[in-house]
Amino acid sequence: MADTKNRVALVTGGSGGIGRAVCERLAREGYAVAVHYAGNRARAQETADAVAALGAKSMLVVGDIADETQMTTAFDAVESEFGGIDVVVNTAGIMLLSPIATLDLDDLDRMHRTNIRGAFVVSQQAARRLRSGGALINFTTSVTRLQFPTYGAYVASKAAVESMTMILARELRGRDITVNAVAPGPTATPLFLDGKDQAAIDNLAKAAPLERLGTPDDIAETVAFLAGPARWLNGQVLFANGGIA
């Protein structure tokens, strides 16, 4: 295990289900954690309080991840408070489902702005700021392989994130910075469960050989591995899905 006691992590979407689990998991490893949020300050504060309760330093930063000025300010604030950044975990994203034939193109634009431009802006800042020995962890989805109907536009945005992540890993040659992506399978978060009836949830739970949905803690464990000890994993997509794909 890498020495994490003096490391600093910035987690975008830290007020969400997976984002909060990641913040708490890294706090248990001793990271100082900057909890990013875009709109729900109260939920982000709950995450920051949970991090502090685990004995780790915490702070809040706010901003639209697709706005380069706001994210520059957010990264500046973390560096000012904690002295640098070692790990960036980009969990922030949106998912709007529809058959391709009937998709509202405004929804396509919304997802692409957050999921592609946002990931690009955060990755760009991370590439400029991460200290030697650092890690950038983006988020994609196992549906890039599972190819569920109604996920077409969402998967298109996440496939772009996968490709960008692979290229950035190679562009940072010589910096001792790893760049990877986590691809969760069906995970019991509000984002995933919204709009699904119990039968659909049960079917998805049975699809994995482990016969359950993933939990935010399952995903956070994968992130902690990539953030700390996994220094020989670089330019990879890790499918955290219980064997569903």
XYZ file of C-alpha atoms in Angstrom:
245
model
C 0.000 0.000 0.000
C 1.248 3.426 -0.944
C 1.698 5.959 1.858
C -1.585 7.861 1.726
C -1.344 9.812 4.951
C -0.170 13.023 3.312
C -2.071 12.685 0.051
C -4.838 14.949 -1.199
C -7.841 13.870 -3.260
C -10.401 15.918 -5.147
C -13.638 14.045 -5.837
C -16.081 15.568 -8.303
C -19.709 14.726 -7.702
C -18.862 14.112 -4.055
C -22.459 14.653 -2.972
C -23.712 11.670 -5.040
C -24.014 8.028 -4.009
C -20.764 6.752 -5.495
C -19.017 10.087 -4.947
C -19.770 10.061 -1.238
C -18.647 6.447 -0.865
C -15.377 7.345 -2.618
C -14.820 10.338 -0.340
C -15.372 8.234 2.770
C -13.199 5.373 1.493
C -10.286 7.689 0.740
C -10.739 9.390 4.106
C -10.288 6.005 5.794
C -6.953 5.725 3.996
C -5.895 9.068 5.443
C -6.383 11.314 2.413
C -7.396 14.925 2.816
C -10.543 15.114 0.694
C -11.960 18.005 -1.300
C -15.658 17.324 -1.900
C -16.875 18.892 -5.126
C -20.510 19.653 -5.850
C -22.398 21.530 -8.528
C -25.755 22.342 -6.949
C -26.577 20.510 -3.732
C -24.425 22.127 -1.085
C -26.313 20.507 1.794
C -25.579 16.975 0.570
C -21.967 17.896 -0.149
C -21.636 19.256 3.373
C -22.965 15.950 4.727
C -20.193 14.183 2.816
C -17.552 16.597 4.097
C -18.822 16.110 7.649
C -18.628 12.331 7.216
C -15.036 12.671 6.011
C -14.160 14.823 9.016
C -15.830 12.312 11.352
C -13.400 9.701 10.022
C -10.513 11.889 11.174
C -9.541 13.240 7.735
C -9.276 16.818 6.570
C -12.090 17.976 4.301
C -13.242 20.983 2.347
C -15.971 21.885 -0.146
C -15.453 23.171 -3.667
C -18.207 24.133 -6.074
C -18.425 24.459 -9.837
C -19.865 23.277 -13.113
C -17.370 20.628 -14.230
C -17.848 21.688 -17.856
C -16.897 25.299 -17.080
C -13.135 25.660 -17.250
C -13.103 28.921 -15.269
C -15.094 27.479 -12.389
C -12.996 24.326 -12.289
C -9.767 26.312 -12.406
C -11.033 28.154 -9.332
C -11.955 24.860 -7.646
C -8.525 23.316 -8.272
C -6.867 26.546 -7.110
C -8.846 26.381 -3.856
C -7.754 22.805 -3.157
C -4.113 23.601 -3.812
C -4.335 26.679 -1.592
C -5.935 24.770 1.271
C -3.980 21.512 1.135
C -0.776 22.435 -0.723
C -1.278 20.263 -3.797
C -3.365 17.487 -5.363
C -2.402 13.817 -5.673
C -5.634 12.130 -6.782
C -8.566 13.347 -8.870
C -11.669 11.142 -9.026
C -14.211 12.320 -11.571
C -17.530 10.719 -10.604
C -19.743 13.606 -11.726
C -22.082 12.817 -14.600
C -25.686 12.614 -15.719
C -27.693 9.799 -17.299
C -30.813 10.393 -19.410
C -32.300 7.285 -21.003
C -34.331 7.012 -24.197
C -34.434 4.961 -27.390
C -32.198 6.595 -29.966
C -35.095 7.063 -32.386
C -37.065 9.189 -29.907
C -34.288 10.875 -27.934
C -34.723 14.584 -27.292
C -31.537 16.047 -28.741
C -31.451 18.614 -25.954
C -30.900 15.669 -23.599
C -28.074 14.486 -25.833
C -26.462 17.918 -25.622
C -26.885 18.027 -21.821
C -25.196 14.662 -21.363
C -22.401 15.427 -23.758
C -21.717 18.762 -22.074
C -21.430 17.200 -18.623
C -20.094 13.747 -19.432
C -17.670 14.593 -22.253
C -16.773 18.264 -21.917
C -16.897 17.999 -18.121
C -14.627 14.964 -18.087
C -12.290 16.732 -20.501
C -12.116 19.900 -18.371
C -11.453 17.930 -15.173
C -8.886 15.718 -16.904
C -7.149 18.758 -18.354
C -6.870 20.371 -14.933
C -5.681 17.099 -13.418
C -3.023 16.732 -16.114
C -1.713 20.185 -15.256
C -1.904 19.892 -11.470
C -1.349 16.332 -10.238
C 1.867 15.786 -8.355
C 4.300 13.007 -9.189
C 2.890 9.698 -7.982
C -0.618 10.939 -8.612
C -3.668 9.333 -10.164
C -6.613 10.460 -12.269
C -9.648 8.177 -12.179
C -12.471 8.871 -14.605
C -15.826 7.126 -14.698
C -17.419 5.275 -17.574
C -20.004 2.446 -17.531
C -20.168 -1.298 -18.159
C -23.024 -0.583 -20.566
C -20.393 0.294 -23.180
C -20.082 -3.509 -23.393
C -23.550 -4.627 -22.274
C -25.308 -2.420 -24.837
C -28.670 -2.165 -23.077
C -31.464 -0.544 -25.117
C -32.266 3.099 -24.191
C -28.655 3.734 -23.092
C -27.385 4.763 -26.544
C -26.766 8.455 -25.924
C -25.380 7.904 -22.439
C -23.020 5.178 -23.641
C -21.873 7.391 -26.516
C -20.751 9.984 -23.974
C -19.011 7.435 -21.761
C -17.239 5.686 -24.650
C -15.696 9.068 -25.398
C -14.446 9.270 -21.817
C -12.820 5.838 -22.132
C -10.910 6.840 -25.260
C -9.841 10.171 -23.808
C -8.595 8.430 -20.660
C -6.485 5.970 -22.652
C -4.850 8.756 -24.648
C -4.147 10.966 -21.637
C -2.390 8.071 -19.893
C 0.066 7.999 -22.772
C 0.420 11.767 -23.009
C 1.572 11.903 -19.377
C 4.575 9.681 -20.082
C 7.424 10.419 -17.697
C 5.257 12.167 -15.073
C 4.637 9.121 -12.818
C 0.893 9.774 -13.019
C -1.588 6.986 -13.708
C -4.806 7.600 -15.660
C -7.539 4.973 -15.553
C -11.300 4.642 -15.734
C -13.775 2.676 -13.631
C -16.768 1.135 -15.406
C -19.434 0.233 -12.840
C -22.121 -2.273 -13.641
C -25.642 -1.972 -12.198
C -25.091 -0.225 -8.868
C -27.706 0.642 -6.273
C -27.556 4.433 -6.451
C -30.412 6.929 -6.901
C -29.096 7.694 -10.409
C -29.383 4.038 -11.408
C -32.624 3.149 -9.598
C -34.585 6.197 -10.767
C -37.424 5.212 -13.108
C -36.934 1.440 -12.813
C -39.639 -0.852 -11.427
C -38.806 -3.652 -8.990
C -38.950 -6.339 -11.661
C -36.329 -4.541 -13.754
C -34.114 -4.063 -10.699
C -34.427 -7.742 -9.748
C -33.553 -8.864 -13.277
C -30.449 -6.699 -13.337
C -29.428 -7.967 -9.903
C -29.627 -11.572 -11.144
C -27.611 -10.842 -14.293
C -24.267 -10.872 -12.470
C -22.870 -14.242 -11.340
C -22.795 -12.809 -7.804
C -26.575 -12.264 -8.131
C -26.818 -8.806 -6.609
C -26.490 -5.189 -7.547
C -23.224 -3.485 -6.837
C -23.015 -1.010 -3.982
C -21.309 2.383 -3.862
C -18.794 0.837 -1.457
C -17.893 -1.811 -4.060
C -17.042 0.931 -6.530
C -15.195 2.996 -3.935
C -12.961 0.002 -3.173
C -11.918 -0.117 -6.828
C -11.195 3.608 -6.793
C -9.075 3.315 -3.646
C -7.029 0.583 -5.317
C -6.347 2.774 -8.351
C -5.665 5.833 -6.213
C -3.111 4.187 -3.950
C -1.371 0.857 -4.467
C -2.120 0.176 -8.151
C 0.879 1.953 -9.618
C 1.335 -0.546 -12.455
C -2.225 -0.166 -13.714
C -2.278 2.641 -16.239
C -4.369 3.424 -19.293
C -6.989 0.821 -18.344
C -10.743 0.499 -17.909
C -11.649 -1.582 -14.838
C -15.079 -3.183 -15.036
C -16.435 -3.216 -11.505
C -19.597 -5.186 -12.194
C -19.565 -8.543 -10.405
C -18.846 -10.425 -13.607
C -21.850 -9.228 -15.604
C -19.656 -8.417 -18.603
